[in-house]
């Protein structure tokens, strides 16, 4: 059956689909309609995305190619080695596009007063400044090294730029290494001429001849390595006494820093002789060597570069500022905790502020009627008010339980640190399960009210991260529904007991019941034939069982509309298989992150929000939650979001049967869903504020009349 699936042509490889997604991110950097500073940020995001792709996905495939040569990808029929070959071939052109985009952006930014300067472009006074800067600031923190019989090759951290120098000495060759110190600023701004700057690695590249002055400089380049970071705590071997999972994770993080190299990036082409140094030292093939001729090897500076422009100029080159608004379903000044006891409330980030949720936790921490607070945490901001409020709740005598996932990739250390802080404050800490990450987003506040116990449950699609709540689109339901509250209480009890097979009346919980119920909901629509309807918004589709069931729905004439930001292993529009399926991807100012599932229309409609994408890792190997939406007002707000996504003609791209993406025809007036939702949020907040002020103004008029004023 598996072979028949890929031969029938309606599925595609996960990794190549992801690269197509990142190409859509790159397309935003290439789009001249996008403000210049935002284009530069998209270029940085594209680069960091690609870094993580090599660290995790390519790293995993390299391991698989070494130990399981016969493994076949279910969706494309390729072995791991064949997938790697296709990946390397697809990545090369992306480097070329990135270089072209960077050169274009750099040239246009220079006209606006931000000029990337090379040594040949320095004026005499600037050269004098650079010489002094190198002598007083840079040289004291440099750690050059020669590699020879007495100086072994050092361990190189992943994604740390180095200068590599091929050196001649008494008819012999040696390799010189000069790491770019992390203590130095990424950019050196030159005095007297506004926004003229030089990247620190450019300065070091130029001064490498002086640093290695006793040798003949034969050849040099800037390079960095990318290491496999696909660590799995369950695959590691530990001492019998290592019972604390937190200590286990700390040891694994140290191991990650020393894993195999999967990519080497160079700032310029080098000779075949010099290339052999990189191949042999890092045990990589030519396919794993990539040259970035224009774009820097690290671009994190892109997010602060605009700060060196006058405010008016910076604003002209950036997206218009937007402040998350007062939630439309929560009147100004009202407590979310109290309001949720009366009606279900939806928060929609980043269009609406996360602050009311945080204040709800703060209020719960100080409410004498609150008995307990329970929450799952996957990713947190570096500075998190949420942690402060949870600690305050525990210190105030509340029963606070925090299920914190220490294996949230690249946030492991941050979560370890927060878990220690929470534990010190008296919170009960749970780390999850050996084989399953806890990715669910749920919070339960239990309080006593008139002799009874009430539950206020929050279920969301995104993390409790105060920083990303202003950058990612997510939705969050707050409800006092007794039955959902009972399910939430059962969920936390099951997590504390290590029970993954718990039964729930309303919540869909992976790994035990989520996938089964999703397939059942699709089956219900298949039974309706051409009257059936499925509308799903999420981030990635890889689960082969879900793909096959959606194909069956299409074959039964069910209309299937999918809004998938990233990976999609299903090809729509394939004759005889997926003709009634459309797939739309939106890449824009905010990262589309919300998961909203709709099955059916009208009174028979069933709607859910979820923490889970329809990927095998989510449906089978993670703890996830989907929550039903019952309140008509909340349903209407979610339909507004989905409608805006489907109407988008500015940022939407439609997946074609051949796996490519095409922009929608824009029409006379392009529609940008995210701009539309921002506008709606501002208008709703303004109308709400007017309504809130109106009784006060009437009272004021009455008082003035009474006092004869």
XYZ file of C-alpha atoms in Angstrom:
709
model
C 0.000 0.000 0.000
C 2.813 2.426 0.903
C 4.508 1.987 -2.461
C 1.191 2.578 -4.215
C 0.761 5.885 -2.373
C 3.950 7.497 -3.641
C 3.572 5.978 -7.098
C 0.108 7.497 -7.445
C 1.638 10.961 -7.187
C -0.481 12.706 -4.544
C 2.184 12.786 -1.815
C 5.587 14.452 -1.628
C 8.712 14.408 0.521
C 8.563 16.237 3.841
C 12.034 17.794 3.639
C 11.593 19.133 0.106
C 8.215 20.530 1.108
C 9.869 22.316 4.034
C 12.494 23.795 1.707
C 9.652 25.063 -0.476
C 8.206 26.755 2.623
C 11.518 28.429 3.420
C 11.718 29.532 -0.204
C 8.421 31.367 0.430
C 10.087 33.112 3.372
C 12.952 34.051 1.048
C 10.410 35.356 -1.467
C 9.290 37.920 1.129
C 12.904 39.141 1.292
C 12.898 39.429 -2.503
C 9.552 41.267 -2.657
C 10.091 44.971 -3.395
C 6.647 45.748 -1.971
C 7.935 44.736 1.478
C 9.702 47.575 3.397
C 13.490 47.356 3.179
C 14.244 46.675 6.836
C 11.545 43.993 6.889
C 13.099 42.403 3.784
C 16.395 42.200 5.659
C 14.639 40.564 8.621
C 13.013 37.985 6.338
C 16.490 37.206 4.968
C 17.696 36.635 8.534
C 14.677 34.430 9.309
C 15.284 32.417 6.137
C 18.902 31.895 7.212
C 18.103 30.863 10.791
C 15.367 28.535 9.481
C 17.916 26.896 7.194
C 20.396 26.579 10.067
C 17.839 24.704 12.161
C 16.843 22.548 9.178
C 20.423 21.356 8.777
C 20.891 20.858 12.517
C 17.747 18.759 12.921
C 16.376 17.342 9.691
C 19.630 16.938 7.748
C 21.369 15.746 10.927
C 18.677 13.107 11.417
C 18.904 11.954 7.782
C 22.704 11.700 8.002
C 22.325 9.422 11.015
C 19.680 7.374 9.227
C 21.770 7.045 6.061
C 24.581 5.623 8.178
C 22.609 3.094 10.236
C 19.508 2.224 8.187
C 20.383 2.334 4.501
C 17.224 0.436 3.516
C 14.798 2.883 5.152
C 12.278 4.279 2.635
C 10.343 7.523 3.024
C 6.647 6.596 2.925
C 5.627 9.642 0.901
C 8.325 9.759 -1.774
C 9.888 6.295 -1.919
C 13.381 7.753 -1.366
C 16.087 6.396 0.911
C 17.761 8.747 3.387
C 20.765 9.045 1.062
C 18.526 9.945 -1.895
C 16.718 12.534 0.227
C 20.027 14.114 1.195
C 21.088 14.287 -2.436
C 17.827 16.039 -3.371
C 18.123 18.406 -0.394
C 21.661 19.492 -1.277
C 20.609 20.074 -4.885
C 17.634 22.190 -3.765
C 19.601 24.253 -1.222
C 22.302 25.433 -3.653
C 19.954 27.700 -5.675
C 18.548 29.129 -2.430
C 22.044 30.380 -1.523
C 22.246 32.076 -4.917
C 18.859 33.716 -4.387
C 19.827 34.811 -0.876
C 23.017 36.446 -2.172
C 21.095 38.312 -4.872
C 18.443 39.478 -2.407
C 21.081 40.604 0.096
C 22.985 42.574 -2.556
C 19.780 44.297 -3.669
C 18.700 45.140 -0.111
C 22.188 46.317 0.845
C 22.416 48.614 -2.177
C 19.024 50.197 -1.449
C 19.706 50.551 2.280
C 22.910 52.421 1.444
C 20.827 55.015 -0.404
C 18.784 55.369 2.776
C 21.800 55.954 4.996
C 22.844 52.450 6.091
C 25.986 51.498 4.180
C 27.840 48.202 4.511
C 31.472 49.180 3.929
C 34.414 47.052 2.846
C 38.059 47.945 3.501
C 38.550 49.306 -0.011
C 35.776 51.866 0.595
C 37.178 53.335 3.817
C 38.064 57.025 3.843
C 41.439 57.943 5.423
C 39.842 59.034 8.724
C 37.757 55.856 8.829
C 40.795 53.683 8.190
C 42.558 55.415 11.065
C 39.570 54.696 13.309
C 39.455 51.017 12.266
C 43.178 50.603 12.968
C 42.760 52.047 16.436
C 39.583 50.017 17.027
C 41.394 46.806 16.124
C 44.343 47.652 18.356
C 42.371 48.704 21.455
C 39.120 46.689 21.263
C 39.568 43.682 19.006
C 43.161 42.463 19.368
C 43.022 41.999 23.168
C 40.195 39.427 22.913
C 41.464 37.399 19.942
C 42.441 33.738 20.315
C 44.282 32.707 17.131
C 45.600 29.175 16.821
C 47.908 27.286 14.530
C 47.076 23.657 13.739
C 50.097 21.383 13.520
C 51.610 18.368 15.270
C 51.922 20.285 18.535
C 48.662 22.219 18.288
C 45.703 19.879 17.693
C 42.639 21.015 15.835
C 40.272 22.642 18.368
C 36.588 21.920 18.822
C 34.552 24.471 16.862
C 31.141 25.524 18.127
C 28.323 25.341 15.596
C 27.447 28.577 13.758
C 30.400 30.516 15.190
C 32.251 32.312 12.344
C 35.989 31.717 12.080
C 38.705 32.998 9.815
C 40.549 30.057 8.251
C 43.984 30.864 6.876
C 46.205 28.608 4.787
C 49.693 29.623 5.885
C 53.171 28.983 4.513
C 56.176 28.527 6.803
C 59.623 27.237 5.787
C 58.299 25.294 2.790
C 55.490 23.768 4.875
C 51.807 24.590 5.150
C 49.787 25.101 8.293
C 46.220 25.984 9.034
C 45.507 29.084 11.069
C 42.176 29.555 12.855
C 40.828 32.820 14.223
C 37.377 32.622 15.877
C 35.175 35.715 15.833
C 34.813 36.495 19.576
C 31.215 36.544 20.776
C 32.116 39.446 23.086
C 32.563 41.767 20.100
C 29.629 43.599 18.492
C 28.461 42.151 15.179
C 28.883 45.510 13.443
C 31.436 48.307 13.804
C 29.859 51.695 13.061
C 32.236 54.287 11.688
C 32.351 57.807 13.144
C 31.341 61.005 11.400
C 29.311 59.662 8.489
C 26.078 58.386 9.949
C 25.199 54.803 9.160
C 28.417 53.489 7.624
C 29.354 50.159 9.191
C 31.624 47.160 8.806
C 30.816 43.593 9.970
C 33.297 42.440 12.584
C 34.214 39.352 10.560
C 35.176 41.610 7.618
C 37.548 43.490 9.903
C 39.060 40.237 11.203
C 39.389 38.849 7.688
C 41.430 41.893 6.717
C 43.624 41.799 9.806
C 44.231 38.039 9.642
C 47.445 38.774 7.702
C 48.672 40.834 10.648
C 47.504 38.325 13.280
C 49.424 35.535 11.507
C 52.231 37.937 10.556
C 55.087 35.478 11.017
C 53.638 33.289 8.259
C 53.016 33.757 4.553
C 49.287 34.163 3.892
C 48.516 31.767 1.036
C 44.721 31.815 1.188
C 41.954 32.761 3.617
C 38.200 32.663 4.028
C 35.484 33.132 6.635
C 33.679 29.911 7.506
C 31.418 28.308 10.069
C 30.217 24.775 10.671
C 26.713 23.498 11.387
C 26.523 20.526 13.729
C 23.940 17.801 14.022
C 21.696 18.852 16.916
C 19.125 16.047 16.712
C 19.589 14.796 20.261
C 17.103 12.341 21.720
C 17.099 11.929 25.515
C 15.630 8.451 25.176
C 18.514 7.225 23.014
C 21.225 8.284 25.440
C 22.931 6.032 27.972
C 23.283 7.438 31.497
C 24.631 6.321 34.824
C 22.186 4.407 36.977
C 22.324 7.124 39.622
C 21.263 9.847 37.183
C 17.617 9.883 38.144
C 16.860 13.602 37.793
C 15.636 14.322 34.266
C 16.844 17.912 34.545
C 20.427 16.728 35.070
C 20.006 14.315 32.167
C 19.018 17.178 29.856
C 21.930 19.332 30.969
C 24.301 16.498 30.034
C 22.621 16.091 26.659
C 23.006 19.802 25.895
C 26.738 19.499 26.477
C 26.773 16.518 24.109
C 24.936 18.500 21.385
C 27.801 20.987 21.172
C 30.177 18.219 20.068
C 28.085 16.352 17.509
C 29.090 15.719 13.891
C 29.352 18.490 11.309
C 26.606 18.359 8.668
C 27.379 21.585 6.773
C 30.329 23.911 6.171
C 29.655 27.439 4.930
C 32.349 29.596 3.308
C 32.271 33.319 2.615
C 33.992 32.946 -0.752
C 35.191 30.206 -3.107
C 38.566 28.685 -2.248
C 41.050 26.548 -4.139
C 40.629 22.809 -4.446
C 43.691 22.413 -2.238
C 42.148 24.515 0.535
C 38.770 22.832 0.066
C 40.402 19.500 0.847
C 41.292 20.821 4.313
C 37.601 21.345 5.061
C 36.537 18.017 3.547
C 39.062 15.969 5.474
C 38.904 17.860 8.770
C 35.116 17.803 9.074
C 34.458 14.580 7.149
C 32.044 16.254 4.733
C 31.429 15.853 1.018
C 31.423 18.572 -1.617
C 27.615 18.572 -1.387
C 27.891 19.748 2.224
C 30.085 22.742 1.372
C 28.130 25.915 0.586
C 29.470 29.310 -0.468
C 27.692 32.510 0.582
C 29.317 35.120 -1.653
C 27.348 38.172 -0.505
C 25.178 37.435 2.526
C 26.960 37.163 5.914
C 27.117 33.745 7.544
C 25.214 35.137 10.546
C 22.476 37.731 10.141
C 20.968 38.209 13.584
C 22.028 41.868 13.463
C 19.198 42.473 10.962
C 16.691 43.018 13.778
C 18.616 45.936 15.308
C 20.205 47.575 12.254
C 17.333 50.042 11.843
C 18.069 51.514 15.298
C 20.977 53.369 13.690
C 18.622 55.447 11.537
C 16.616 58.491 12.616
C 13.177 57.406 13.817
C 11.290 58.937 10.894
C 13.556 57.226 8.349
C 13.415 53.916 10.228
C 9.612 53.976 10.303
C 9.495 54.638 6.556
C 11.544 51.483 5.942
C 9.597 49.287 8.364
C 6.114 47.859 8.718
C 3.729 50.344 10.318
C 3.856 49.892 14.103
C 1.096 47.789 15.596
C 0.186 47.359 19.243
C -1.869 44.310 20.280
C -5.323 45.592 21.170
C -7.784 45.135 23.993
C -9.584 41.814 23.318
C -12.905 42.359 21.535
C -14.742 39.955 23.847
C -13.438 41.539 27.066
C -14.583 45.080 27.946
C -11.785 47.405 29.118
C -11.080 47.202 32.817
C -12.876 43.901 33.295
C -11.238 40.872 34.853
C -10.840 37.989 32.424
C -11.238 35.605 35.353
C -14.628 37.087 36.273
C -15.797 37.568 32.687
C -15.042 33.935 31.798
C -17.382 32.790 34.556
C -20.209 34.395 32.556
C -19.292 33.523 28.962
C -16.616 31.904 26.808
C -13.968 34.384 25.659
C -11.529 34.115 22.765
C -8.208 35.935 22.658
C -6.582 36.284 19.241
C -2.834 37.004 19.223
C -1.059 39.145 18.123
C -4.054 41.226 17.118
C -5.149 41.227 20.744
C -2.995 41.510 23.826
C -1.843 38.569 25.942
C -1.887 40.850 28.980
C -5.449 39.935 30.112
C -4.405 36.262 30.364
C -1.317 37.172 32.389
C -3.414 39.368 34.650
C -5.829 36.452 35.093
C -2.961 34.356 36.488
C -1.881 37.279 38.667
C -5.429 37.720 39.951
C -5.689 33.993 40.650
C -2.446 34.177 42.636
C -4.027 36.722 44.975
C -7.653 35.520 44.975
C -8.458 33.888 48.338
C -11.104 31.745 46.623
C -8.625 30.181 44.177
C -7.529 26.730 45.299
C -5.125 25.694 42.562
C -3.462 26.640 39.283
C -2.215 23.995 36.857
C -0.480 24.705 33.572
C 1.621 23.095 30.836
C 4.676 24.994 29.605
C 6.574 24.299 26.381
C 8.342 27.578 25.548
C 8.681 30.746 27.613
C 10.220 34.145 26.982
C 13.627 34.902 28.529
C 11.816 37.319 30.823
C 8.449 35.866 31.787
C 5.869 37.600 33.963
C 3.931 34.334 33.856
C 6.615 32.675 35.988
C 6.511 35.552 38.480
C 2.750 35.154 38.882
C 2.920 31.361 39.210
C 5.623 31.716 41.845
C 3.505 34.305 43.665
C 0.549 31.905 43.610
C 2.638 29.144 45.193
C 4.061 31.547 47.763
C 0.490 32.624 48.596
C -0.399 29.041 49.457
C -2.082 27.992 46.205
C -1.563 24.488 44.904
C 0.459 25.229 41.754
C 1.423 22.417 39.382
C 3.608 23.149 36.345
C 4.161 20.497 33.698
C 7.256 21.882 31.974
C 8.725 20.217 28.900
C 12.515 20.252 29.196
C 12.938 18.896 25.652
C 11.509 21.910 23.785
C 14.189 22.055 21.109
C 16.729 24.896 21.568
C 14.793 26.103 24.622
C 16.011 23.289 26.849
C 18.353 25.428 28.959
C 15.785 28.206 29.317
C 13.200 25.697 30.558
C 15.692 24.085 32.922
C 16.382 27.495 34.450
C 12.677 28.336 34.799
C 11.893 24.931 36.317
C 14.454 25.589 39.042
C 12.936 29.013 39.771
C 9.406 27.593 39.947
C 10.490 24.724 42.162
C 12.241 27.098 44.564
C 8.970 29.054 44.923
C 7.066 25.930 45.948
C 5.466 24.914 42.645
C 5.079 21.195 41.942
C 7.098 20.382 38.835
C 6.363 17.560 36.382
C 8.722 16.886 33.465
C 6.459 14.752 31.308
C 7.129 11.322 29.846
C 10.069 9.267 28.659
C 8.899 8.846 25.081
C 6.421 11.698 24.587
C 6.943 15.444 24.602
C 4.118 17.412 26.230
C 3.170 20.027 23.642
C -0.399 20.702 24.870
C -1.299 24.296 25.825
C -3.723 24.205 28.755
C -4.196 26.045 32.035
C -6.733 25.205 34.744
C -7.724 27.516 37.594
C -9.875 25.938 40.297
C -11.759 28.170 42.722
C -14.515 27.802 45.279
C -17.709 29.744 44.708
C -20.760 29.666 46.998
C -19.772 26.317 48.442
C -19.140 24.769 45.016
C -15.973 24.283 42.971
C -15.672 26.056 39.608
C -13.084 25.461 36.895
C -11.822 28.173 34.552
C -9.995 26.469 31.682
C -7.755 28.070 29.102
C -6.810 26.106 25.989
C -4.630 27.636 23.297
C -2.863 26.966 20.034
C 0.412 28.638 21.034
C 2.932 28.895 23.834
C 2.672 31.047 26.946
C 5.476 33.157 25.525
C 5.016 36.875 26.017
C 7.472 37.744 23.234
C 6.145 35.479 20.489
C 2.538 36.367 21.390
C 3.272 39.652 19.608
C 4.766 37.874 16.569
C 2.805 34.623 16.059
C -0.875 34.301 15.237
C -2.569 32.137 17.869
C -5.957 31.814 19.503
C -6.760 31.133 23.137
C -10.107 30.065 24.611
C -11.010 30.863 28.220
C -14.114 29.031 29.431
C -15.912 28.097 32.638
C -17.707 25.214 30.916
C -18.061 22.578 33.643
C -17.567 19.595 31.346
C -14.433 20.989 29.708
C -13.167 21.883 33.182
C -13.766 18.312 34.350
C -11.794 17.020 31.349
C -8.977 19.475 32.103
C -8.851 18.327 35.736
C -8.729 14.703 34.569
C -5.941 15.599 32.131
C -3.705 17.047 34.841
C -4.428 14.112 37.146
C -3.482 11.692 34.379
C -0.270 13.621 33.644
C 0.705 13.464 37.318
C 0.129 9.690 37.313
C 1.911 9.105 34.004
C -1.306 7.933 32.342
C -1.443 8.543 28.585
C -4.567 6.441 28.063
C -7.014 8.693 29.918
C -10.590 9.016 28.673
C -12.119 12.445 28.030
C -15.639 13.477 27.115
C -14.858 16.639 25.152
C -11.127 17.262 24.840
C -9.232 15.379 22.134
C -5.953 14.315 23.711
C -2.976 12.784 21.891
C -1.460 10.285 21.765
C -4.476 8.193 22.796
C -7.612 9.797 21.356
C -6.758 12.794 19.178
C -5.940 11.101 15.876
C -8.725 8.562 16.135
C -11.293 11.324 16.620
C -9.895 13.490 13.785
C -10.181 10.545 11.397
C -13.715 9.909 12.642
C -14.676 13.528 12.003
C -13.353 13.257 8.449
C -15.334 10.041 8.021
C -18.512 11.855 9.059
C -18.001 14.315 6.207
C -17.191 11.504 3.776
C -20.607 10.081 4.641
C -22.208 13.339 3.466
C -20.619 13.145 0.013
C -20.816 16.408 -1.929
C -22.577 18.026 1.047
C -19.530 17.394 3.218
C -17.127 20.174 4.106
C -13.737 20.286 5.843
C -11.767 23.460 6.602
C -8.490 23.043 8.479
C -5.882 25.686 9.374
C -2.588 24.472 10.826
C 1.144 24.508 10.167
C 2.262 21.161 8.748
C 0.731 17.994 7.276
C 2.790 14.788 7.273
C 0.603 12.112 8.930
C 0.045 9.525 6.205
C -3.219 8.263 7.741
C -4.694 11.766 7.772
C -3.469 12.356 4.219
C -5.086 9.128 3.038
C -8.377 9.975 4.778
C -8.429 13.449 3.210
C -7.830 11.815 -0.169
C -10.828 9.575 0.461
C -12.884 12.633 1.342
C -11.918 14.248 -1.955
C -12.837 11.089 -3.837
C -16.255 11.255 -2.108
C -16.694 14.817 -3.484
C -16.232 16.462 -0.072
C -14.954 20.041 -0.342
C -11.651 20.211 1.561
C -9.975 23.572 2.152
C -6.585 23.438 3.866
C -4.645 26.487 5.098
C -1.154 25.156 5.810
C 1.725 27.546 6.412
C 4.613 25.098 6.113
C 5.108 21.446 5.198
C 2.378 19.774 3.166
C 3.074 16.211 2.040
C -0.266 16.031 0.226
C -0.480 17.330 -3.336
C -3.903 18.813 -4.105
C -5.648 18.740 -7.463
C -4.230 15.362 -8.539
C -6.759 13.779 -10.873
C -8.574 10.808 -9.384
C -7.208 11.463 -5.899
C -7.240 15.007 -4.511
C -9.281 17.016 -7.025
C -11.554 18.536 -4.358
C -8.700 19.651 -2.088
C -7.107 23.108 -2.106
C -4.041 24.080 -0.081
C -3.188 27.702 0.694
C -0.051 28.950 2.429
C 0.312 32.429 3.908
C 3.721 33.846 4.811
C 3.538 37.413 6.030
C 4.403 39.881 8.754
C 3.287 37.500 11.519
C 4.068 33.788 11.699
C 0.812 31.917 11.090
C 0.630 29.492 14.010
C -3.018 28.956 15.017
C -4.650 25.558 14.518
C -8.391 25.671 13.806
C -10.366 22.623 12.623
C -13.867 22.833 11.109
C -15.963 19.836 10.054
C -19.332 20.448 8.400
C -21.432 23.553 7.926
C -24.266 25.316 9.699
C -25.946 23.736 12.708
C -24.086 20.456 12.149
C -20.648 22.121 12.211
C -18.042 20.850 14.672
C -15.168 23.208 15.445
C -11.961 22.773 17.465
C -8.814 24.704 18.276
C -5.667 22.705 18.956
C -2.020 22.709 19.945
C -1.347 19.993 17.353
C -0.352 19.997 13.731
C -1.365 16.981 11.668
C 2.120 15.493 11.759
C 2.862 11.960 12.914
C 5.047 13.311 15.719
C 2.071 15.318 17.040
C -0.676 12.773 16.526
C 1.250 9.748 17.822
C 4.331 10.826 19.792
C 3.297 13.932 21.706
C 0.783 14.943 24.320
C -1.525 17.373 22.499
C -4.989 18.815 23.097
C -7.847 19.927 20.857
C -10.782 21.712 22.463
C -14.316 21.946 21.016
C -15.782 25.407 20.451
C -19.410 25.635 21.508
C -20.154 29.356 21.992
C -21.665 30.942 18.832
C -19.790 34.204 19.413
C -16.443 32.411 19.593
C -17.257 30.358 16.505
C -18.097 33.561 14.630
C -14.754 35.129 15.576
C -12.834 32.056 14.421
C -14.747 32.070 11.132
C -13.716 35.709 10.679
C -10.078 34.612 10.914
C -10.546 31.708 8.506
C -12.502 33.852 6.050
C -9.732 36.450 6.005
C -7.161 33.723 5.290
C -9.182 32.341 2.382
C -9.732 35.829 0.920
C -6.040 36.760 1.013
C -4.583 37.660 -2.369
C -1.524 39.584 -1.134
C 0.460 36.948 0.761
C -1.353 33.721 -0.106
C 0.225 31.118 -2.347
C -1.650 28.090 -3.639
C -0.062 24.626 -3.795
C -0.174 23.103 -7.271
C -0.437 19.398 -8.230
C 3.273 19.373 -9.145
C 4.299 20.571 -5.668
C 5.038 24.174 -6.651
C 3.304 27.226 -5.191
C 1.694 30.032 -7.158
C 0.457 33.401 -5.967
C -3.271 34.041 -6.142
C -4.405 36.623 -8.702
C -4.447 39.899 -6.763
C -7.376 41.541 -8.524
C -7.951 45.295 -8.443
C -7.340 45.597 -4.696
C -5.165 42.917 -3.070
C -6.463 41.601 0.246
C -3.936 40.985 3.025
C -5.508 38.839 5.739
C -3.134 39.959 8.468
C -3.634 43.649 7.671
C -7.383 43.086 7.606
C -7.317 41.426 11.035
C -5.118 44.188 12.452
C -7.572 46.781 11.180
C -10.524 44.885 12.638
C -8.780 44.608 16.024
C -8.128 48.366 16.141
C -11.709 49.191 15.096
C -13.211 46.760 17.614
C -11.033 48.113 20.435
C -11.980 51.694 19.551
C -15.694 50.867 19.414
C -15.415 49.006 22.679
C -13.642 51.940 24.330
C -16.355 54.328 23.099
C -19.057 52.046 24.509
C -17.179 51.802 27.790
C -16.873 55.596 28.052
C -20.440 56.377 27.013
C -22.173 55.765 30.405
C -19.602 58.014 32.057
C -20.284 60.839 29.610
C -24.047 60.558 30.157
C -23.479 60.636 33.914
C -21.285 63.688 33.461
C -23.997 65.496 31.497
C -26.593 64.629 34.172
C -24.331 65.887 36.945
C -23.589 69.107 35.086
C -27.323 69.672 34.553
C -28.063 68.902 38.213
C -25.404 71.367 39.378
C -26.531 73.979 36.900
C -23.190 74.068 35.147
